[in-house]
Short mmCIF file of C-alpha atoms in Angstrom, two decimals:
data_model
loop_
_atom_site.label_atom_id
_atom_site.label_comp_id
_atom_site.label_asym_id
_atom_site.label_seq_id
_atom_site.Cartn_x
_atom_site.Cartn_y
_atom_site.Cartn_z
CA UNK Q 1 119.41 -67.65 -60.53
CA UNK Q 2 117.85 -71.01 -60.79
CA UNK Q 3 119.58 -73.79 -58.55
CA UNK Q 4 119.44 -77.26 -60.02
CA UNK Q 5 120.05 -80.30 -57.92
CA UNK Q 6 120.28 -83.94 -59.06
CA UNK Q 7 119.32 -86.31 -56.35
CA UNK Q 8 119.15 -90.07 -55.78
CA UNK Q 9 115.87 -90.79 -57.53
CA UNK Q 10 117.20 -89.34 -60.78
CA UNK Q 11 114.83 -86.33 -60.67
CA UNK Q 12 115.99 -82.89 -61.22
CA UNK Q 13 114.81 -80.57 -58.50
CA UNK Q 14 114.66 -76.92 -59.29
CA UNK Q 15 114.23 -74.41 -56.61
CA UNK Q 16 112.79 -71.08 -57.55
CA UNK Q 17 114.84 -67.95 -56.60
CA UNK Q 18 112.41 -66.97 -53.86
CA UNK Q 19 112.96 -70.10 -51.93
CA UNK Q 20 116.59 -71.14 -53.08
CA UNK Q 21 118.47 -68.93 -50.81
CA UNK Q 22 116.41 -69.81 -47.63
CA UNK Q 23 115.84 -73.45 -48.22
CA UNK Q 24 118.65 -74.78 -50.55
CA UNK Q 25 120.54 -76.48 -47.80
CA UNK Q 26 117.81 -78.11 -45.79
CA UNK Q 27 115.45 -78.90 -48.68
CA UNK Q 28 118.19 -80.34 -50.85
CA UNK Q 29 119.28 -82.62 -48.15
CA UNK Q 30 115.75 -83.81 -47.51
CA UNK Q 31 115.32 -84.63 -51.30
CA UNK Q 32 118.74 -86.33 -51.57
CA UNK Q 33 119.24 -88.14 -48.43
CA UNK Q 34 115.80 -89.35 -47.48
CA UNK Q 35 113.34 -89.49 -50.41
CA UNK Q 36 111.39 -92.19 -48.88
CA UNK Q 37 111.04 -90.77 -45.49
CA UNK Q 38 107.97 -88.86 -46.12
CA UNK Q 39 106.70 -90.95 -49.04
CA UNK Q 40 103.02 -91.54 -49.72
CA UNK Q 41 102.32 -95.20 -49.28
CA UNK Q 42 100.72 -97.38 -51.73
CA UNK Q 43 100.74 -100.35 -49.39
CA UNK Q 44 97.86 -102.38 -50.94
CA UNK Q 45 97.62 -105.98 -49.62
CA UNK Q 46 96.29 -109.00 -51.39
CA UNK Q 47 95.21 -111.87 -49.27
CA UNK Q 48 95.78 -115.53 -50.49
CA UNK Q 49 92.82 -117.62 -49.20
CA UNK Q 50 91.57 -121.16 -49.67
CA UNK Q 51 90.80 -124.34 -47.80
CA UNK Q 52 93.69 -126.30 -46.03
CA UNK Q 53 95.89 -128.33 -48.29
CA UNK Q 54 95.03 -126.57 -51.63
CA UNK Q 55 98.54 -125.37 -52.29
CA UNK Q 56 98.05 -121.91 -50.83
CA UNK Q 57 101.20 -121.58 -48.63
CA UNK Q 58 103.24 -123.44 -51.40
CA UNK Q 59 102.21 -120.67 -53.85
CA UNK Q 60 102.94 -117.86 -51.21
CA UNK Q 61 106.35 -119.28 -50.58
CA UNK Q 62 107.06 -119.48 -54.29
CA UNK Q 63 106.01 -115.79 -54.60
CA UNK Q 64 108.45 -114.72 -51.97
CA UNK Q 65 111.42 -116.88 -53.31
CA UNK Q 66 110.88 -115.71 -56.89
CA UNK Q 67 110.75 -112.21 -55.89
CA UNK Q 68 114.19 -112.49 -53.97
CA UNK Q 69 115.68 -114.47 -56.82
CA UNK Q 70 114.48 -112.27 -59.72
CA UNK Q 71 114.95 -108.74 -58.24
CA UNK Q 72 118.41 -108.37 -56.80
CA UNK Q 73 117.96 -104.53 -56.48
CA UNK Q 74 114.50 -104.81 -54.94
CA UNK Q 75 114.34 -104.37 -51.25
CA UNK Q 76 112.74 -107.67 -50.43
CA UNK Q 77 111.32 -108.12 -47.06
CA UNK Q 78 109.04 -110.19 -45.07
CA UNK Q 79 107.04 -107.85 -42.79
CA UNK Q 80 105.48 -110.80 -40.78
CA UNK Q 81 105.88 -114.52 -41.01
CA UNK Q 82 102.91 -114.57 -43.42
CA UNK Q 83 103.31 -111.21 -45.19
CA UNK Q 84 105.69 -110.48 -47.93
CA UNK Q 85 106.49 -108.08 -50.71
CA UNK Q 86 106.70 -109.23 -54.32
CA UNK Q 87 108.39 -107.48 -57.28
CA UNK Q 88 106.00 -106.91 -60.22
CA UNK Q 89 107.75 -108.31 -63.44
CA UNK Q 90 108.09 -105.51 -65.90
CA UNK Q 91 110.21 -105.70 -69.08
CA UNK Q 92 109.79 -101.97 -69.76
CA UNK Q 93 112.39 -101.35 -66.86
CA UNK Q 94 115.30 -102.87 -68.71
CA UNK Q 95 114.42 -101.01 -71.94
CA UNK Q 96 114.25 -97.63 -70.20
CA UNK Q 97 117.50 -98.46 -68.24
CA UNK Q 98 119.36 -99.16 -71.60
CA UNK Q 99 118.09 -95.92 -73.09
CA UNK Q 100 119.32 -93.93 -70.19
CA UNK Q 101 122.33 -96.18 -69.21
CA UNK Q 102 120.83 -96.57 -65.64
CA UNK Q 103 123.11 -98.14 -63.11
CA UNK Q 104 120.25 -100.08 -61.59
CA UNK Q 105 116.54 -100.84 -61.95
CA UNK Q 106 113.97 -100.92 -59.28
CA UNK Q 107 110.67 -102.58 -59.94
CA UNK Q 108 107.32 -101.60 -58.25
CA UNK Q 109 105.78 -104.09 -55.79
CA UNK Q 110 102.68 -105.66 -54.35
CA UNK Q 111 102.19 -107.16 -50.90
CA UNK Q 112 100.74 -110.64 -50.39
CA UNK Q 113 99.33 -112.14 -47.10
CA UNK Q 114 99.20 -115.91 -46.66
CA UNK Q 115 96.04 -116.29 -44.65
CA UNK Q 116 95.75 -119.77 -42.80
CA UNK Q 117 93.31 -122.14 -44.37
CA UNK Q 118 89.71 -121.40 -43.79
CA UNK Q 119 87.12 -124.16 -43.00
CA UNK Q 120 83.35 -124.52 -42.97
CA UNK Q 121 82.05 -122.69 -39.85
CA UNK Q 122 84.83 -120.01 -39.91
CA UNK Q 123 82.20 -117.27 -39.62
CA UNK Q 124 81.15 -118.82 -36.32
CA UNK Q 125 84.79 -119.12 -35.13
CA UNK Q 126 85.53 -122.61 -36.24
CA UNK Q 127 89.29 -123.26 -36.86
CA UNK Q 128 90.30 -119.90 -35.49
CA UNK Q 129 88.02 -118.55 -38.07
CA UNK Q 130 87.48 -115.03 -36.46
CA UNK Q 131 91.16 -114.47 -36.63
CA UNK Q 132 91.58 -115.47 -40.20
CA UNK Q 133 88.56 -113.39 -41.27
CA UNK Q 134 90.04 -110.37 -39.60
CA UNK Q 135 93.24 -110.95 -41.58
CA UNK Q 136 91.15 -110.85 -44.86
CA UNK Q 137 89.30 -107.72 -43.70
CA UNK Q 138 92.69 -105.82 -43.75
CA UNK Q 139 93.33 -106.82 -47.29
CA UNK Q 140 92.37 -104.98 -50.56
CA UNK Q 141 91.85 -107.88 -52.78
CA UNK Q 142 91.60 -111.67 -52.60
CA UNK Q 143 93.41 -114.56 -54.46
CA UNK Q 144 91.20 -117.50 -53.94
CA UNK Q 145 93.35 -120.64 -54.37
CA UNK Q 146 91.26 -123.62 -55.57
CA UNK Q 147 92.54 -127.27 -55.76
CA UNK Q 148 92.19 -128.49 -59.33
CA UNK Q 149 94.18 -131.77 -58.95
CA UNK Q 150 93.93 -135.22 -57.56
CA UNK Q 151 96.61 -136.50 -55.34
CA UNK Q 152 95.97 -139.41 -52.95
CA UNK Q 153 99.11 -138.22 -50.82
CA UNK Q 154 97.58 -134.86 -50.11
CA UNK Q 155 94.49 -135.12 -47.87
CA UNK Q 156 91.55 -132.96 -48.74
CA UNK Q 157 89.74 -131.46 -45.78
CA UNK Q 158 86.50 -132.60 -47.16
CA UNK Q 159 87.55 -135.99 -48.14
CA UNK Q 160 87.41 -135.48 -51.92
CA UNK Q 161 88.29 -132.88 -54.43
CA UNK Q 162 85.41 -130.72 -55.88
CA UNK Q 163 86.52 -127.28 -57.08
CA UNK Q 164 83.03 -125.66 -57.05
CA UNK Q 165 82.03 -126.98 -53.58
CA UNK Q 166 85.35 -125.72 -52.30
CA UNK Q 167 84.74 -122.24 -53.77
CA UNK Q 168 81.23 -122.31 -52.16
CA UNK Q 169 82.56 -123.20 -48.74
CA UNK Q 170 84.87 -120.08 -48.68
CA UNK Q 171 82.42 -117.68 -50.39
CA UNK Q 172 79.67 -118.72 -47.98
CA UNK Q 173 81.69 -118.17 -44.91
CA UNK Q 174 82.65 -114.67 -46.10
CA UNK Q 175 79.11 -113.85 -46.94
CA UNK Q 176 77.93 -115.13 -43.48
CA UNK Q 177 80.47 -113.06 -41.74
CA UNK Q 178 79.42 -110.01 -43.69
CA UNK Q 179 75.69 -110.72 -43.13
CA UNK Q 180 76.20 -110.74 -39.37
CA UNK Q 181 78.17 -107.48 -39.55
CA UNK Q 182 75.44 -105.75 -41.71
CA UNK Q 183 72.64 -106.96 -39.50
CA UNK Q 184 74.44 -105.40 -36.32
CA UNK Q 185 74.90 -102.25 -38.23
CA UNK Q 186 71.29 -102.20 -39.41
CA UNK Q 187 70.07 -102.55 -35.81
CA UNK Q 188 71.99 -99.51 -34.74
CA UNK Q 189 71.35 -97.48 -37.80
CA UNK Q 190 67.56 -98.06 -37.43
CA UNK Q 191 67.70 -96.39 -34.08
CA UNK Q 192 69.62 -93.40 -35.42
CA UNK Q 193 67.71 -92.76 -38.57
CA UNK Q 194 65.09 -90.64 -36.97
CA UNK Q 195 67.58 -88.42 -35.29
CA UNK Q 196 69.53 -87.87 -38.54
CA UNK Q 197 72.59 -89.63 -37.39
CA UNK Q 198 72.13 -92.25 -40.01
CA UNK Q 199 71.94 -91.30 -43.72
CA UNK Q 200 69.14 -92.60 -45.94
CA UNK Q 201 71.69 -93.79 -48.26
CA UNK Q 202 73.34 -95.97 -45.74
CA UNK Q 203 69.91 -97.57 -44.75
CA UNK Q 204 69.20 -98.28 -48.36
CA UNK Q 205 72.75 -99.84 -48.78
CA UNK Q 206 72.40 -102.05 -45.76
CA UNK Q 207 69.04 -103.33 -46.76
CA UNK Q 208 70.26 -104.21 -50.34
CA UNK Q 209 73.24 -105.89 -48.83
CA UNK Q 210 71.25 -107.93 -46.34
CA UNK Q 211 69.17 -109.41 -49.16
CA UNK Q 212 72.13 -110.35 -51.30
CA UNK Q 213 74.15 -111.82 -48.34
CA UNK Q 214 71.12 -113.60 -47.08
CA UNK Q 215 71.00 -115.45 -50.31
CA UNK Q 216 74.62 -116.57 -49.77
CA UNK Q 217 75.78 -114.34 -52.67
CA UNK Q 218 78.88 -112.01 -52.22
CA UNK Q 219 78.30 -108.36 -51.29
CA UNK Q 220 80.10 -107.23 -54.55
CA UNK Q 221 77.07 -108.48 -56.34
CA UNK Q 222 74.80 -105.95 -54.67
CA UNK Q 223 73.56 -103.19 -57.00
CA UNK Q 224 74.52 -100.08 -55.00
CA UNK Q 225 75.13 -96.59 -56.12
CA UNK Q 226 78.62 -95.02 -55.55
CA UNK Q 227 77.04 -92.87 -52.82
CA UNK Q 228 75.53 -96.04 -51.13
CA UNK Q 229 78.95 -97.79 -51.31
CA UNK Q 230 80.65 -94.95 -49.60
CA UNK Q 231 78.44 -95.14 -46.66
CA UNK Q 232 79.29 -98.76 -45.87
CA UNK Q 233 82.95 -98.68 -46.91
CA UNK Q 234 84.01 -98.56 -43.03
CA UNK Q 235 82.50 -102.00 -42.64
CA UNK Q 236 85.28 -103.58 -44.64
CA UNK Q 237 83.02 -106.15 -45.94
CA UNK Q 238 84.93 -109.30 -46.96
CA UNK Q 239 82.74 -110.43 -49.91
CA UNK Q 240 82.83 -106.97 -51.39
CA UNK Q 241 86.59 -107.31 -52.18
CA UNK Q 242 87.56 -108.06 -55.63
CA UNK Q 243 88.65 -111.71 -56.19
CA UNK Q 244 90.83 -113.67 -58.51
CA UNK Q 245 90.58 -117.44 -58.64
CA UNK Q 246 93.80 -119.24 -58.91
CA UNK Q 247 93.23 -122.74 -60.19
CA UNK Q 248 96.06 -124.87 -58.76
CA UNK Q 249 96.92 -127.83 -61.11
CA UNK Q 250 99.55 -130.50 -61.53
CA UNK Q 251 102.35 -129.75 -63.69
CA UNK Q 252 100.90 -131.74 -66.59
CA UNK Q 253 97.81 -129.57 -66.64
CA UNK Q 254 99.56 -126.12 -66.43
CA UNK Q 255 99.52 -125.53 -70.08
CA UNK Q 256 95.94 -126.76 -71.00
CA UNK Q 257 94.09 -126.91 -67.80
CA UNK Q 258 91.60 -129.63 -67.00
CA UNK Q 259 87.76 -130.25 -66.45
CA UNK Q 260 87.95 -128.66 -62.90
CA UNK Q 261 89.69 -125.63 -64.21
CA UNK Q 262 86.79 -125.18 -66.85
CA UNK Q 263 84.40 -125.41 -63.94
CA UNK Q 264 86.12 -122.65 -62.16
CA UNK Q 265 86.14 -120.60 -65.26
CA UNK Q 266 82.45 -120.74 -65.63
CA UNK Q 267 81.89 -119.85 -62.07
CA UNK Q 268 84.23 -117.00 -62.26
CA UNK Q 269 82.60 -115.81 -65.43
CA UNK Q 270 79.25 -115.74 -63.72
CA UNK Q 271 80.72 -113.32 -61.00
CA UNK Q 272 82.66 -111.15 -63.54
CA UNK Q 273 85.95 -112.43 -61.97
CA UNK Q 274 89.15 -113.75 -63.55
CA UNK Q 275 90.97 -117.05 -63.35
CA UNK Q 276 94.69 -117.70 -63.41
CA UNK Q 277 95.90 -121.20 -63.93
CA UNK Q 278 98.85 -121.92 -61.64
CA UNK Q 279 100.82 -124.88 -60.47
CA UNK Q 280 102.29 -124.21 -57.01
CA UNK Q 281 104.37 -127.47 -57.52
CA UNK Q 282 106.03 -126.13 -60.67
CA UNK Q 283 106.53 -122.62 -59.28
CA UNK Q 284 108.36 -124.04 -56.28
CA UNK Q 285 110.76 -125.88 -58.46
CA UNK Q 286 111.27 -122.95 -60.87
CA UNK Q 287 112.96 -120.72 -58.25
CA UNK Q 288 115.94 -123.10 -57.91
CA UNK Q 289 116.61 -123.18 -61.63
CA UNK Q 290 118.84 -120.89 -63.74
CA UNK Q 291 117.52 -119.20 -66.93
CA UNK Q 292 118.49 -121.94 -69.27
CA UNK Q 293 117.13 -124.71 -67.00
CA UNK Q 294 113.97 -122.71 -66.42
CA UNK Q 295 113.35 -122.19 -70.21
CA UNK Q 296 113.94 -125.94 -70.95
CA UNK Q 297 111.69 -126.98 -67.99
CA UNK Q 298 108.77 -124.71 -69.12
CA UNK Q 299 109.18 -125.91 -72.74
CA UNK Q 300 108.83 -129.51 -71.72
CA UNK Q 301 105.48 -128.41 -69.99
CA UNK Q 302 104.34 -126.35 -73.08
CA UNK Q 303 104.59 -123.04 -71.42
CA UNK Q 304 106.23 -119.96 -72.70
CA UNK Q 305 108.62 -117.83 -70.68
CA UNK Q 306 106.64 -114.96 -69.17
CA UNK Q 307 103.42 -117.04 -69.02
CA UNK Q 308 103.94 -118.92 -65.87
CA UNK Q 309 101.21 -118.88 -63.31
CA UNK Q 310 102.91 -116.52 -60.87
CA UNK Q 311 103.81 -113.98 -63.55
CA UNK Q 312 100.25 -113.98 -64.76
CA UNK Q 313 98.85 -113.90 -61.22
CA UNK Q 314 100.91 -110.85 -60.33
CA UNK Q 315 99.77 -109.09 -63.35
CA UNK Q 316 96.18 -109.89 -62.76
CA UNK Q 317 96.36 -108.73 -59.16
CA UNK Q 318 97.81 -105.36 -60.41
CA UNK Q 319 94.91 -105.05 -62.84
CA UNK Q 320 92.37 -106.10 -60.17
CA UNK Q 321 93.50 -103.55 -57.78
CA UNK Q 322 93.08 -100.84 -60.61
CA UNK Q 323 96.66 -99.81 -60.53
CA UNK Q 324 98.89 -98.03 -63.10
CA UNK Q 325 102.74 -97.92 -63.41
CA UNK Q 326 104.68 -94.70 -64.24
CA UNK Q 327 108.47 -94.48 -64.47
CA UNK Q 328 111.32 -92.28 -63.51
CA UNK Q 329 114.49 -92.90 -65.39
CA UNK Q 330 117.98 -91.51 -65.51
CA UNK Q 331 121.75 -92.54 -65.13
CA UNK Q 332 121.38 -93.40 -61.41
CA UNK Q 333 118.34 -95.62 -61.77
CA UNK Q 334 115.16 -96.53 -63.56
CA UNK Q 335 112.32 -97.00 -61.17
CA UNK Q 336 108.67 -98.15 -61.55
CA UNK Q 337 106.02 -96.49 -59.33
CA UNK Q 338 102.59 -97.64 -58.53
CA UNK Q 339 99.57 -95.31 -58.40
CA UNK Q 340 95.81 -95.91 -58.48
CA UNK Q 341 93.99 -95.22 -61.70
CA UNK Q 342 92.71 -91.79 -61.88
CA UNK Q 343 95.46 -90.15 -59.88
CA UNK Q 344 96.51 -86.68 -61.12
CA UNK Q 345 100.02 -85.64 -61.68
CA UNK Q 346 100.51 -83.99 -58.24
CA UNK Q 347 99.23 -87.08 -56.46
CA UNK Q 348 101.48 -89.34 -58.56
CA UNK Q 349 104.42 -87.10 -57.61
CA UNK Q 350 103.48 -87.48 -53.88
CA UNK Q 351 104.10 -91.26 -54.20
CA UNK Q 352 107.78 -90.44 -54.48
CA UNK Q 353 107.82 -87.75 -51.80
CA UNK Q 354 105.23 -85.61 -50.12
CA UNK Q 355 107.14 -82.43 -50.98
CA UNK Q 356 106.80 -83.31 -54.60
CA UNK Q 357 102.96 -82.96 -54.28
CA UNK Q 358 102.93 -79.76 -52.13
CA UNK Q 359 105.26 -77.88 -54.39
CA UNK Q 360 104.11 -79.39 -57.73
CA UNK Q 361 104.76 -77.11 -60.69
CA UNK Q 362 104.64 -79.43 -63.76
CA UNK Q 363 105.39 -82.93 -65.10
CA UNK Q 364 107.61 -83.34 -68.08
CA UNK Q 365 105.74 -86.33 -69.74
CA UNK Q 366 106.44 -88.71 -72.48
CA UNK Q 367 104.71 -91.88 -73.30
CA UNK Q 368 106.86 -95.13 -72.91
CA UNK Q 369 106.25 -96.15 -76.58
CA UNK Q 370 107.15 -92.66 -77.89
CA UNK Q 371 110.35 -92.64 -75.92
CA UNK Q 372 111.43 -96.04 -77.06
CA UNK Q 373 110.61 -95.02 -80.73
CA UNK Q 374 112.77 -91.91 -80.23
CA UNK Q 375 115.60 -93.71 -78.73
CA UNK Q 376 116.44 -90.93 -76.21
CA UNK Q 377 114.73 -88.13 -74.20
CA UNK Q 378 116.70 -85.70 -76.27
CA UNK Q 379 115.30 -87.13 -79.48
CA UNK Q 380 111.90 -87.29 -78.08
CA UNK Q 381 112.01 -83.56 -77.14
CA UNK Q 382 113.20 -82.71 -80.62
CA UNK Q 383 110.31 -84.57 -82.07
CA UNK Q 384 107.77 -82.85 -80.01
CA UNK Q 385 106.87 -86.02 -78.02
CA UNK Q 386 107.56 -84.58 -74.46
CA UNK Q 387 104.76 -82.46 -72.93
CA UNK Q 388 104.50 -80.26 -69.94
CA UNK Q 389 101.56 -81.31 -68.02
CA UNK Q 390 99.82 -79.38 -65.23
CA UNK Q 391 97.89 -80.15 -61.96
CA UNK Q 392 94.85 -81.54 -63.70
CA UNK Q 393 96.70 -84.09 -65.86
CA UNK Q 394 95.75 -87.71 -65.20
CA UNK Q 395 98.78 -89.92 -65.40
CA UNK Q 396 98.53 -92.72 -67.77
CA UNK Q 397 99.84 -96.32 -67.78
CA UNK Q 398 103.53 -96.23 -69.00
CA UNK Q 399 104.24 -92.50 -68.68
CA UNK Q 400 107.77 -91.51 -68.06
CA UNK Q 401 107.83 -88.47 -65.87
CA UNK Q 402 110.28 -85.77 -64.67
CA UNK Q 403 108.59 -83.66 -61.98
CA UNK Q 404 109.36 -80.00 -61.44
CA UNK Q 405 108.43 -78.67 -58.02
CA UNK Q 406 109.13 -75.81 -55.76
CA UNK Q 407 110.12 -76.68 -52.08
#
């Protein structure tokens, strides 16, 4: 006899006969009461960096307040004074919730870290530079806030506003810090190469990186093979991290940008990076407005709903980190889950709970667009849109999944 249990994450857990009698009590309690206790973490962090007084902390605070205001069901928290979790805006959640009459929706999230302003000489310890660089090293990606506005009431650390110069200051400090680390590792690796303790691929990677960094260019521009990158991954190179440039403008330039924004765009294009135009000033004002006031305010600025800087920034960071979203949906809740691109079905199941991965049997899978077109899971099944995927299935963006597993 098959025992079926419906638990808090709206997944149906089916225990095979061989395990049901022995494990039904304890296994069911674990799945129902503590689904997150042994959950695999996707705790990816994005560091917000920039020179002092570029609007970095204002932007971070707006991110935190917006998350709290717009996601009442989201477990908002501040991990440290400068670290916070932000809900990822996702209109698909409401659509799925309406289809399944879900009592609540839970968005997926990203972690942001507000890293205190860097200054020239940070790589040598200026302005507590070593501490700040260490904070960046712990992050997976970087949002580089660049001041693209004039305001005589906000002093610029260099005495004048120059977006490209500011980018160069930060980029150079990261590269110099990496160069010092690469050179230290090269010295040690050179001694170990003859004994075989150092791989030839690591030596090759270090030599290539030294050349690029010595020219003041970021490590991500070095042409390394995948094997070579894997040998230097433990160095946590700052300038190897993917970057988004957040061009911070005045409210009047939010819709159309300005000359400084265009300079940032050209620079980013040369690096293969992306640019998001934001106005920290506008974002900080939006969090205190209701929906109607927000819409009216944005219309005055020529900005459509869903097109604010913060919303675009969060979406771009999600893309930059090479992430995908899949969904679980039922009467209890509709929830978005974050996975890395390329994850197979058992790994994706493990993001909910480690037992899901260990005992994975199959994933009942339907594409979001197909489910919406069908109008219900029952109709989607009748139309042949729902598939039973096995252990080798790579979960796609927007998949709606029901995991079957044996505890």
